[in-house]
Structure formats: structure tokens, C-alpha cells
CSV table of C-alpha atoms in Angstrom, one decimal:
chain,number,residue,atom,x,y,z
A,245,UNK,CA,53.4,-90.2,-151.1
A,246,UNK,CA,51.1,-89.7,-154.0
A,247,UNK,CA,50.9,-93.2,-155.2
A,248,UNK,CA,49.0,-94.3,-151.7
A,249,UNK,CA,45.1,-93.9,-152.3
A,250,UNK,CA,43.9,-90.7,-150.4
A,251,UNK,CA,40.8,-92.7,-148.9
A,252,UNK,CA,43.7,-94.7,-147.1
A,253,UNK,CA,45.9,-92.2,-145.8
A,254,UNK,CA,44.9,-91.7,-142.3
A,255,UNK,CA,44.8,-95.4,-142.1
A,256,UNK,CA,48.4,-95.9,-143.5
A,257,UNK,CA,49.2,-93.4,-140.9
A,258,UNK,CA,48.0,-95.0,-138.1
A,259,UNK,CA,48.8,-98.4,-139.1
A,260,UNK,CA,52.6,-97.1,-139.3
A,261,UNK,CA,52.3,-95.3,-136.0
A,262,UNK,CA,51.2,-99.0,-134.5
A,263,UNK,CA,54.2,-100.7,-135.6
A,264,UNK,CA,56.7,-97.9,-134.4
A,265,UNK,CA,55.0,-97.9,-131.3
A,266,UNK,CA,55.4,-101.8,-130.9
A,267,UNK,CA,58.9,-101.3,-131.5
A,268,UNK,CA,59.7,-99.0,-129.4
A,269,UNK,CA,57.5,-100.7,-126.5
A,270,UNK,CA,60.2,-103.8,-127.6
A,271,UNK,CA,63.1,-101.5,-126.9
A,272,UNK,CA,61.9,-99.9,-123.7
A,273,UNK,CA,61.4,-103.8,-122.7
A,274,UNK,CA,64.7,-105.0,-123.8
A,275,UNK,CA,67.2,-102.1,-122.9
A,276,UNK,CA,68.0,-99.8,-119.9
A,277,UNK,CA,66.8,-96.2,-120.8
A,278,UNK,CA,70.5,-95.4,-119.7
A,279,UNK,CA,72.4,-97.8,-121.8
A,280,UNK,CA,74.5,-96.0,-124.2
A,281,UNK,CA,73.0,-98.8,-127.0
A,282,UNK,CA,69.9,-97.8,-126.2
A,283,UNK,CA,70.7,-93.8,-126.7
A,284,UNK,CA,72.0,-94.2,-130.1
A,285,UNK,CA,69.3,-96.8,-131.6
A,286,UNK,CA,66.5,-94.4,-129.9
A,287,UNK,CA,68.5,-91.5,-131.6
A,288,UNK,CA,69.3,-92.9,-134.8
A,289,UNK,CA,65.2,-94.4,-135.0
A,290,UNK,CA,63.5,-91.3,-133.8
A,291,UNK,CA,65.7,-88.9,-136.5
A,292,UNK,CA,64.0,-91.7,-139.5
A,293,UNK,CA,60.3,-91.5,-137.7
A,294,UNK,CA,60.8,-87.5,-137.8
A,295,UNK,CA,61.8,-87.3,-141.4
A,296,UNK,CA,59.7,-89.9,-142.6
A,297,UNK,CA,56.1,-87.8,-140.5
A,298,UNK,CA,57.1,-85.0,-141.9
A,299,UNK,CA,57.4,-86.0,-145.9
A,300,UNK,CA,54.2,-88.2,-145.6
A,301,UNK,CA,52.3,-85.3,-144.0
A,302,UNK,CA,54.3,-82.3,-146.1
A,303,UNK,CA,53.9,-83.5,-149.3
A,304,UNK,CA,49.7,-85.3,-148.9
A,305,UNK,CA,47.7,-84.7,-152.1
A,306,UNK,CA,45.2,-81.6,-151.4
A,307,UNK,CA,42.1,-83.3,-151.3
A,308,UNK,CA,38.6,-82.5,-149.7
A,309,UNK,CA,39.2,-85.2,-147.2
A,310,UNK,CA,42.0,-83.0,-145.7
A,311,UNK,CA,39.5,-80.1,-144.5
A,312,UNK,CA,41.0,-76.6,-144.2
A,313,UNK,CA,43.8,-77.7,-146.8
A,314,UNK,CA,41.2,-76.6,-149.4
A,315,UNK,CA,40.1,-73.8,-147.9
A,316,UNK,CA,43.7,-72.8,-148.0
A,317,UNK,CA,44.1,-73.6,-150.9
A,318,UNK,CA,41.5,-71.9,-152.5
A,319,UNK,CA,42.8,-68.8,-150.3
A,320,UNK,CA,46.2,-68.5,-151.9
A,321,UNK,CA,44.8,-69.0,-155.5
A,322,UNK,CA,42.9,-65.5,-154.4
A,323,UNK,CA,46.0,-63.8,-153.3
A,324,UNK,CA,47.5,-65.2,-156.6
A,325,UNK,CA,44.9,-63.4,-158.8
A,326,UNK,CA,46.0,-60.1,-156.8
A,327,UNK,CA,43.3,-60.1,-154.0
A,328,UNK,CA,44.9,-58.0,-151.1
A,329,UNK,CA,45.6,-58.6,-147.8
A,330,UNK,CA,43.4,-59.8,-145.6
A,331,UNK,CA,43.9,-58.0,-142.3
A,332,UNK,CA,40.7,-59.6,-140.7
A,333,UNK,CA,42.2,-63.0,-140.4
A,334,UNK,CA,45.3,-64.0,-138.2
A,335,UNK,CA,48.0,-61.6,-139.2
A,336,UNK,CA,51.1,-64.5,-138.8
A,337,UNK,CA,49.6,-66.9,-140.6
A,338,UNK,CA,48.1,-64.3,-143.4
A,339,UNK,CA,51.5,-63.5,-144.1
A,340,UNK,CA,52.6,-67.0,-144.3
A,341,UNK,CA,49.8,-67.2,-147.0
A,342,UNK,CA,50.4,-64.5,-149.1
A,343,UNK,CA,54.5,-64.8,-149.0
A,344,UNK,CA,53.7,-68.0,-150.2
A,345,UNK,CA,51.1,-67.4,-153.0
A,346,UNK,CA,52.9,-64.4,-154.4
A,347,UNK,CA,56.9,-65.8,-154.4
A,348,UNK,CA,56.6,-69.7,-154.0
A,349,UNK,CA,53.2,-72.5,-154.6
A,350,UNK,CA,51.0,-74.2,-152.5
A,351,UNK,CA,53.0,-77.7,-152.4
A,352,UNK,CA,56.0,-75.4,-150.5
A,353,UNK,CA,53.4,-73.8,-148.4
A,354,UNK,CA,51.6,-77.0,-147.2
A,355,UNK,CA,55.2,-78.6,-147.0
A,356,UNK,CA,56.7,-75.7,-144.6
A,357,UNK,CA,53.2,-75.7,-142.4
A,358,UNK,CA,54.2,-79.3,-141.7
A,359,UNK,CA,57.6,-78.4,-140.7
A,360,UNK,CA,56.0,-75.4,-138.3
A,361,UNK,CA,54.1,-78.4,-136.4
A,362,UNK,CA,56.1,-81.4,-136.4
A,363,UNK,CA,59.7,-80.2,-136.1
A,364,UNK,CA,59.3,-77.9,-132.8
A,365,UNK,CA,57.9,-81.3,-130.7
A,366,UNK,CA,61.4,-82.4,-132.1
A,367,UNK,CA,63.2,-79.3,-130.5
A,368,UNK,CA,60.7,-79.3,-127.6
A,369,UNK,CA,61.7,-83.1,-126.7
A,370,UNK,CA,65.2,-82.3,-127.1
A,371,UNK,CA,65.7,-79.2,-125.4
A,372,UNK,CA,63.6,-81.1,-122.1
A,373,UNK,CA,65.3,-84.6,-122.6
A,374,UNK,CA,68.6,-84.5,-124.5
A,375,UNK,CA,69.3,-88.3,-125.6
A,376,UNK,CA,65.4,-89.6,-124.4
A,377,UNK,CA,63.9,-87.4,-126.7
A,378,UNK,CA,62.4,-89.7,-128.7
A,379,UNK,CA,60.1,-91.0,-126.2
A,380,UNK,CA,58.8,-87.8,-125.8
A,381,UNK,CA,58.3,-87.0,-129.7
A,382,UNK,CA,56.5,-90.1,-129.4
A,383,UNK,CA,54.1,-89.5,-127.3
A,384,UNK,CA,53.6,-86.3,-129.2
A,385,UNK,CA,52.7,-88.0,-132.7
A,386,UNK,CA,50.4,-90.8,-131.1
A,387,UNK,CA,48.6,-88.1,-129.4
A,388,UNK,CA,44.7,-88.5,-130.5
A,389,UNK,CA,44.6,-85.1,-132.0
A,390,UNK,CA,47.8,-84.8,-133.6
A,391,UNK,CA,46.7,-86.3,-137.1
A,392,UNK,CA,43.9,-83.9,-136.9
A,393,UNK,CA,45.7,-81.0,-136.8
A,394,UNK,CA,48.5,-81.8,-139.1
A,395,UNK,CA,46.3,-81.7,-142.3
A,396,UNK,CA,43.0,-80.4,-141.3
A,397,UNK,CA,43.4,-77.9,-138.4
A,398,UNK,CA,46.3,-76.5,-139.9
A,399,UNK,CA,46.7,-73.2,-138.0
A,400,UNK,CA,45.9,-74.0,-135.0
A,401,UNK,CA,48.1,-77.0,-135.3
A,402,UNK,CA,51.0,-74.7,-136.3
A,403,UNK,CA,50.3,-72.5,-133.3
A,404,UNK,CA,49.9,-75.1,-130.8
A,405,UNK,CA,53.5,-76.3,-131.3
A,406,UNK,CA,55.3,-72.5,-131.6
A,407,UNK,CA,53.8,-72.4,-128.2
A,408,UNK,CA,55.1,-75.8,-126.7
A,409,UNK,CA,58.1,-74.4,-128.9
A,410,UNK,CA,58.1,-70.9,-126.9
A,411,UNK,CA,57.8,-72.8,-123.4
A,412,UNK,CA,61.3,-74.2,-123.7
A,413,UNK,CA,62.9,-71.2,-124.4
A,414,UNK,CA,65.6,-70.0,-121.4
A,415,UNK,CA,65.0,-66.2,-122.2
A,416,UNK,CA,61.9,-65.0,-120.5
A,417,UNK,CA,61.3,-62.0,-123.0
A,418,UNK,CA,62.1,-64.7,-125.7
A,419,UNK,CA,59.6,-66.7,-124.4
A,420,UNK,CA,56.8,-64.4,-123.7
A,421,UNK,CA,57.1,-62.8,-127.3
A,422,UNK,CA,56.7,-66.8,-129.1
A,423,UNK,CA,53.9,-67.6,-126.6
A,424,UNK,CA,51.8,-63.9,-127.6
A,425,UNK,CA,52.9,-64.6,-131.0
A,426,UNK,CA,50.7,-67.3,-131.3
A,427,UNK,CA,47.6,-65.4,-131.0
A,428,UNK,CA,48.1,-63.8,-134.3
A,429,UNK,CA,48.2,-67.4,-135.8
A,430,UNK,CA,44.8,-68.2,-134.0
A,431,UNK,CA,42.9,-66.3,-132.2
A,432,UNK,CA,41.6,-69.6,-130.2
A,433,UNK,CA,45.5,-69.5,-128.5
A,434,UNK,CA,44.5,-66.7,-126.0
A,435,UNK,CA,42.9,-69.8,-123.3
A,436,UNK,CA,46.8,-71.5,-123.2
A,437,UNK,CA,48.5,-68.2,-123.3
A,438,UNK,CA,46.4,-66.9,-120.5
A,439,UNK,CA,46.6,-70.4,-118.5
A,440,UNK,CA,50.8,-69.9,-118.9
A,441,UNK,CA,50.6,-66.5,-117.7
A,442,UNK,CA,48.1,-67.5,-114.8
A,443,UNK,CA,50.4,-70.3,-113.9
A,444,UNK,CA,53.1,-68.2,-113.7
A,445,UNK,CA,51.3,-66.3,-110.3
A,446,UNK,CA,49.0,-69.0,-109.1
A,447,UNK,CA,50.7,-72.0,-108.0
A,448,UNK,CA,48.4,-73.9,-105.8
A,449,UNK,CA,47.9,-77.2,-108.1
A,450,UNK,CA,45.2,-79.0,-105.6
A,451,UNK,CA,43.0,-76.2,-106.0
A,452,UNK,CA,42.8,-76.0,-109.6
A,453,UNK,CA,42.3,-79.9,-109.6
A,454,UNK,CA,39.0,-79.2,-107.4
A,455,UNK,CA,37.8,-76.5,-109.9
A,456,UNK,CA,38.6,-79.4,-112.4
A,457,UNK,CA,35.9,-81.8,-110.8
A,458,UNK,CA,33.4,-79.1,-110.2
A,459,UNK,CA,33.8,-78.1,-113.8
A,460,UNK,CA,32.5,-81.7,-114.2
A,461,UNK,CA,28.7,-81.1,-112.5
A,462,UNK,CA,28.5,-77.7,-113.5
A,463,UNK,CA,28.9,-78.6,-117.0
A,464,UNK,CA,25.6,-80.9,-116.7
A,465,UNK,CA,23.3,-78.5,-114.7
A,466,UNK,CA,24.4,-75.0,-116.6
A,467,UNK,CA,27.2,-75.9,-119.2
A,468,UNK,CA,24.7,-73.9,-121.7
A,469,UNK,CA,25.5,-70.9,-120.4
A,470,UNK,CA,29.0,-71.4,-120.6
A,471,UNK,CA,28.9,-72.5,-123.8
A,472,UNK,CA,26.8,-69.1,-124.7
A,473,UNK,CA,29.7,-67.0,-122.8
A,474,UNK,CA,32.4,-68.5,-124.4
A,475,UNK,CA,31.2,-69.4,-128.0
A,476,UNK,CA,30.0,-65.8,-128.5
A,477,UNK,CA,33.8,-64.7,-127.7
A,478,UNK,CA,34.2,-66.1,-131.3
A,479,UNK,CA,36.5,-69.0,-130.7
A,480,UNK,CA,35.9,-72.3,-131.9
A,481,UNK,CA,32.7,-70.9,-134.5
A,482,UNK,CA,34.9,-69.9,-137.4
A,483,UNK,CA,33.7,-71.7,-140.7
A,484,UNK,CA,31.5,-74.4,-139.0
A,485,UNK,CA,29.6,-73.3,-142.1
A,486,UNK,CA,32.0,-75.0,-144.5
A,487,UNK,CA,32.8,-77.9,-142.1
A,488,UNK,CA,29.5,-78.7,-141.6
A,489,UNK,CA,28.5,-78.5,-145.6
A,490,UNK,CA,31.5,-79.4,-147.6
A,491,UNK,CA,33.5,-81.7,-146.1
A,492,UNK,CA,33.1,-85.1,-143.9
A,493,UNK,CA,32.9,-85.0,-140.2
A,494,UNK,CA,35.6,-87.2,-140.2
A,495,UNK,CA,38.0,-84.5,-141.3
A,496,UNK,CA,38.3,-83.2,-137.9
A,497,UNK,CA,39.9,-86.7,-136.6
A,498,UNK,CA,37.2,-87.4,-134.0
A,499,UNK,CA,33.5,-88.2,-134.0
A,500,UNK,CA,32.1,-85.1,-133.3
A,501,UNK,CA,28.8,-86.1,-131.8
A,502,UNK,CA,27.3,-83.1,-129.7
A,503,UNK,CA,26.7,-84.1,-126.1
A,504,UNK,CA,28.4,-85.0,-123.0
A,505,UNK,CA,31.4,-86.8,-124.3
A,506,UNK,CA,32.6,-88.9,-121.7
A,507,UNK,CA,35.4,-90.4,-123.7
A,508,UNK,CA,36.8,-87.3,-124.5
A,509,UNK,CA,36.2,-86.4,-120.8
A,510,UNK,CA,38.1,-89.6,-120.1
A,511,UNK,CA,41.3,-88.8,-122.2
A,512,UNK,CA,41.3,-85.6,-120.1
A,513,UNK,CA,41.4,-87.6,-117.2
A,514,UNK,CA,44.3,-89.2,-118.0
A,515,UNK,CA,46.4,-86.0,-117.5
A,516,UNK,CA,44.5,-84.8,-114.2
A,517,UNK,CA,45.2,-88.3,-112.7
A,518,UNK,CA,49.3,-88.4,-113.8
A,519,UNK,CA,49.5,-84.2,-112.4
A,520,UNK,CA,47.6,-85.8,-109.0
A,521,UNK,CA,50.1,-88.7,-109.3
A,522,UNK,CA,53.2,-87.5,-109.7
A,523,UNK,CA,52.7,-84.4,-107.9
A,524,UNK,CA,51.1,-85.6,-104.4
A,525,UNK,CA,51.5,-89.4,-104.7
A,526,UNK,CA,55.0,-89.1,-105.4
A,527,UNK,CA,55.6,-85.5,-104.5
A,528,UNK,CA,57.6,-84.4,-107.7
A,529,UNK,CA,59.4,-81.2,-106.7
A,530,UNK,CA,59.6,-79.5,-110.4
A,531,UNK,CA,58.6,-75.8,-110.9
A,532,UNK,CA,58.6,-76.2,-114.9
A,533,UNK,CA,56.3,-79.3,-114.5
A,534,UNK,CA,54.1,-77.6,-111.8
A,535,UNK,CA,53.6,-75.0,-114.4
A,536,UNK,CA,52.7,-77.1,-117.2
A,537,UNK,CA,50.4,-78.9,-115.2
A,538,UNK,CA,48.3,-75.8,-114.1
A,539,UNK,CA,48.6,-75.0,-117.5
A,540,UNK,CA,46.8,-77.8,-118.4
A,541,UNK,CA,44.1,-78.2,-116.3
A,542,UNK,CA,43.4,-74.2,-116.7
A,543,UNK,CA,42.9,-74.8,-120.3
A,544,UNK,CA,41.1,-78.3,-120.0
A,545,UNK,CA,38.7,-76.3,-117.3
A,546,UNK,CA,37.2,-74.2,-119.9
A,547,UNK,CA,36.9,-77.2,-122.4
A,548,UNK,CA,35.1,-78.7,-119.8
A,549,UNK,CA,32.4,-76.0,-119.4
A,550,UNK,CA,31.8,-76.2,-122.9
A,551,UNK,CA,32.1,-79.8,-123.1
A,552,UNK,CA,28.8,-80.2,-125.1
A,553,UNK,CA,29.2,-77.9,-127.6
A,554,UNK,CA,29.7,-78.7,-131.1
A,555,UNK,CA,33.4,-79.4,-132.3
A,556,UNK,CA,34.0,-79.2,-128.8
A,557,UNK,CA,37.0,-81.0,-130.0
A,558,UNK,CA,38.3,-77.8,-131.3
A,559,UNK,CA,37.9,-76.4,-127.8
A,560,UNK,CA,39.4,-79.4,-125.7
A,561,UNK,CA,42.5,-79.3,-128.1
A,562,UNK,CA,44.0,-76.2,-126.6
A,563,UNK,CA,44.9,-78.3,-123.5
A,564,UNK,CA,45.3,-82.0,-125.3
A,565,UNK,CA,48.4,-80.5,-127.2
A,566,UNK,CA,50.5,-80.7,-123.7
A,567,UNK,CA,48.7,-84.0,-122.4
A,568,UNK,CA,51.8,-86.7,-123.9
A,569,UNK,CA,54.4,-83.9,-122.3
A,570,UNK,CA,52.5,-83.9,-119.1
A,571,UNK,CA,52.1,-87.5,-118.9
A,572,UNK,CA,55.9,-88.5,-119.7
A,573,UNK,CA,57.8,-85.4,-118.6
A,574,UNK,CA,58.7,-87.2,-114.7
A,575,UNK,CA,59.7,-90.3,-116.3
A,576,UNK,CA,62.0,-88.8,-118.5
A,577,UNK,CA,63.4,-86.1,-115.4
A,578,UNK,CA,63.4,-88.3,-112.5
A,579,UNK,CA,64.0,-92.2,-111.6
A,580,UNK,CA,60.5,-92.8,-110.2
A,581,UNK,CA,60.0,-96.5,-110.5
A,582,UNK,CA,62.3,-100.1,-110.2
A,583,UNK,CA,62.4,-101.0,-113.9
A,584,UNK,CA,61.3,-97.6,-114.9
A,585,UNK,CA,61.7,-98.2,-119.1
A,586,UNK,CA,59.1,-100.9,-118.8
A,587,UNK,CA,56.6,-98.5,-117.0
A,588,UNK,CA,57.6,-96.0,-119.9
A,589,UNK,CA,57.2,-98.9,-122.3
A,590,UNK,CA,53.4,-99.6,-121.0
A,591,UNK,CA,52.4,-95.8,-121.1
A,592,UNK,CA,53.5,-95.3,-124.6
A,593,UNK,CA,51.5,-98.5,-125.7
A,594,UNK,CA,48.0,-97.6,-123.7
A,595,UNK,CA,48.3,-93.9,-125.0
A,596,UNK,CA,48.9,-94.8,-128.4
A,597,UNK,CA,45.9,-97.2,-128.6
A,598,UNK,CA,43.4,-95.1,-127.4
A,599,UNK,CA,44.5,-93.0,-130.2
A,600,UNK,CA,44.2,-95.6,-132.2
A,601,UNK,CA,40.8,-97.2,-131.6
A,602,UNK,CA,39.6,-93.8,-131.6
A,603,UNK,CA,41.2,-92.7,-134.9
A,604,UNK,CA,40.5,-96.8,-136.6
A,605,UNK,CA,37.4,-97.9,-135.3
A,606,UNK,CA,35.3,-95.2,-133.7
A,607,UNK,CA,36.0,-92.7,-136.0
């Protein structure tokens, strides 16, 4: 994709990802979800979105406008010149680094981190929703954050979807190992591994919604305190240094403004209000959704006591990864609503263009 100017890359992106999302709003408005036509165009389109994500994100120039692709970059011309190991950083994706400095380049290694992020939401949507998958990978890639961490927040990025990858496995010792795994590919992965672990014992979903609102005043009268408590854990300050110096703000996909962000607050809201929804509105009976949705608002929680802090981004990302599975999983499990692809159609549109507003016009 080199001949496509690198200042217009995240807007090719995005302008793509508007026109796939108008055409599958088309579909959901044309054809029955159940319709075997429908399965096999949904199929057949989602298997050429997937490819084409992953080439146009695998193979990007390295550039400064990318962020941590640098860094990386610079990191594996080290190990190349015979620095050793570095067993400060996060052991998994060290080794990634250094396999692929000493045996292979840096096009195969930027090419294969792409496949580590996009191709598990693949297997994730599958695994949960067999021929409607593609409505959930789409609601993955027109996430607000999933540009961002696809060629800037690399690792974090890659560990973020071993763990979506992890939930979905049958095996609970095969699942627990993926989900610890991810700590050693950033450290930051220790809030979603112990909200999954939490959820697993503590069940009671209208209680954690309450903590949820009072997150929301607590934040304002003594979110500086939290934000002490938890920044000097060490997640979320690692090279602010270079992000702040080097490269553009832009780089982390959002406007990182420091103060009460009440539009990220808002796209937080979105989950809470479809876990309230779905689960006392409509009184969903599903244990693996019950647990994702404590998951989430465990791990949005925290972001919310540290909602003013800078890349706070960084912070709320650890719960946004699971908000487009949260938000379409009963609408892909259970029949919910008369006309239920046209309610599925008008979700996908209004999430996607937040994303895009945000990621076009604010950004």
C-alpha cells in the first residue's frame, strides 16, 4: 500500500471503513439475518474485509506518524547489531522482537504483529457466532480505538486480542494460561485479567453498575488520588517521554486533552447502558455474557478513577477492546427484537460514526 501518501492513511482507512459499513447497513436492511443468501454474501464479504485490513495495516510504510512502529523499529536494529536481551521489558513480545531481528526483518515482524491483532477478532467472532461472524468482526474494526492500536499501540494491541482470543477457548486451563499470558506482552493487561478472574466469583452485575456511577463523582472530588495510586503502579507512564517529544499527539488515535473527558465517558456509556439493557430490561439469561459484562465495567471502573489523567486513553482502552462484543453479542445469541437485522443494521451505523467523527473531524 506504499503508493498511498502516508499523511492520508488513517483517512483512506476510515473513509474505506465508511463505505463497508454502509454496505453492510444495506444488507442488514435488505436480507433476513437467517437467510441462507444472506450467510454466504456476509461470509464471502467479511473473508475480503479481513484480508484486505490486514495487508493495508501489515504491510504500512514505517513512518513517525505510526508511533511505537519506530520505536520498534529502532529496537530490533539494536538486537540486530548484537545487543542482548532485554529482560526488563515484556518477556512475550521481547521474544517476538528479537526472533525477528536475528532470523527474519522488520517488514515480517510488523506484518505478523498485524496478524496477532486482527486475525483473533476473526476467530473470536467465529467461534461465538458461526455464519453472523461478520457482524461481529465489524463491530470490532469500527471500534474508536482499533486504528490506534493496530499501528501505534502495537503491544498492547496484540495483547488485547490474545485475550478476547483466550476468552473463547472451551478448556479452562487453556484459557487461563492465554489470558496470564498476556501480561508478559503488557504489563498494563493485569486490570482485564484481574476483572475476568473477579468475574468469574462475583456475579452480582447491578452492583458493579452502581460502583460504575459512583466512580463518576468520585472521579471529580478525589480522582487525583487515584490517579497517584494507580499511575505510580507503572501502567500507562511507559515512554510518555518519547510520545510527548517525538511524535504527534495524533499518533495515539484520539485527542488526548487532559481533563474530564466526557466524550470518552460517553462512549463508555454506551456499553453500561446495553449490559443494563439487555440484562434487566430484557433479562438476558447468559453466563458467558454476564461475565463479559462485569468484565467490562470492572475494567472501565478503574479508567474512570483515572479519567483525567494524561493518555487516559491508554488506560480506558483495557475495557473499550470488549465494548463492540458487549454491545452486539445478544443480537447475534438471541431473537430479541421484530425485525431484529434492522436494529443490528442501525447499531453498526451509530457505532461506526462515532468512530468516525472522532477519528475524521475531532481528531
Amino acid at each position: 500500500m506504499s503508493f498511498i501518501p502516508v499523511a492520508y492513511y488513517h483517512m483512506v482507512f476510515f473513509n474505506s471503513l465508511l463505505v463497508i459499513t454502509l454496505l453492510a447497513f444495506i444488507q442488514t436492511k435488505t436480507s433476513l439475518l437467517d437467510s441462507q443468501s444472506n450467510k454466504s454474501a456476509t461470509n464471502a464479504f467479511g473473508i475480503f474485509v479481513l484480508t484486505v485490513i490486514l495487508i493495508y495495516i501489515g504491510t504500512r510504510p514505517l513512518n513517525y506518524r505510526f508511533g511505537d512502529m519506530v520505536i520498534y523499529e529502532r529496537e530490533l536494529e539494536l538486537y540486530r547489531l548484537g545487543e542482548p536481551f532485554d529482560f526488563s521489558k515484556d518477556f512475550l513480545f521481547e521474544c517476538l522482537k528479537y526472533f525477528f531481528a536475528k532470523y527474519l526483518n522488520s517488514a515480517s515482524f510488523f506484518f505478523f504483529c498485524a496478524m496477532l491483532y486482527i486475525i483473533p477478532l476473526y476467530s473470536v467472532s467465529k467461534k461465538l457466532f458461526r455464519d453472523y461472524w461478520f457482524y461481529a468482526f465489524i463491530m470490532f474494526v469500527t471500534s474508536f480505538s482499533f486504528w490506534a492500536y493496530g499501528v501505534n499501540g502495537i503491544r498492547n494491541g496484540v495483547a488485547t486480542s490474545i485475550f478476547l482470543y483466550g476468552m473463547t477457548r472451551d478448556k479452562k486451563s487453556t484459557r487461563n494460561a492465554i489470558l496470564l499470558s498476556t501480561f508478559l506482552f503488557h504489563k498494563s493487561m493485569i486490570i482485564p485479567v484481574f476483572a475476568y478472574f473477579l468475574s468469574q466469583y462475583y456475579k452480582n452485575t447491578k452492583v458493579l453498575l452502581s460502583i460504575w456511577v459512583l466512580a463518576i463523582p468520585l472521579a471529580f472530588v478525589v480522582g487525583g488520588f487515584f490517579e497517584s495510586l494507580f499511575l505510580g503502579l507503572g501502567f500507562g507512564d511507559e515512554k510518555l517521554e518519547l510520545y510527548l517529544g517525538e511524535f504527534d499527539a495524533s499518533n495515539e488515535g484520539v485527542n488526548i486533552d487532559v481533563g474530564f473527558r466526557w466524550d470518552f465517558l460517553l462512549y463508555s456509556g454506551f456499553g453500561i447502558f446495553a449490559i443494563w439493557y439487555y440484562l434487566f430490561k430484557r433479562k438476558l439469561e447468559d453466563p458467558y455474557y454476564v461475565n463479559l459484562a462485569n468484565m467490562y465495567i470492572i475494567a472501565n471502573t478503574f479508567w474512570v478513577l483515572v479519567i483525567r489523567a494524561n493518555y487516559s486513553n491508554r488506560f480506558a482502552y483495557l475495557s473499550w477492546f470488549m465494548l463492540g462484543l458487549v454491545i452486539i453479542y445478544p443480537l447475534l445469541k438471541r431473537f430479541m427484537f421484530n425485525e431484529q437485522n434492522k436494529v443490528l443494521g442501525n447499531i453498526i451505523i451509530i457505532y461506526f460514526l462515532f468512530t468516525y467523527l472522532v477519528n475524521i473531524y475531532l481528531s
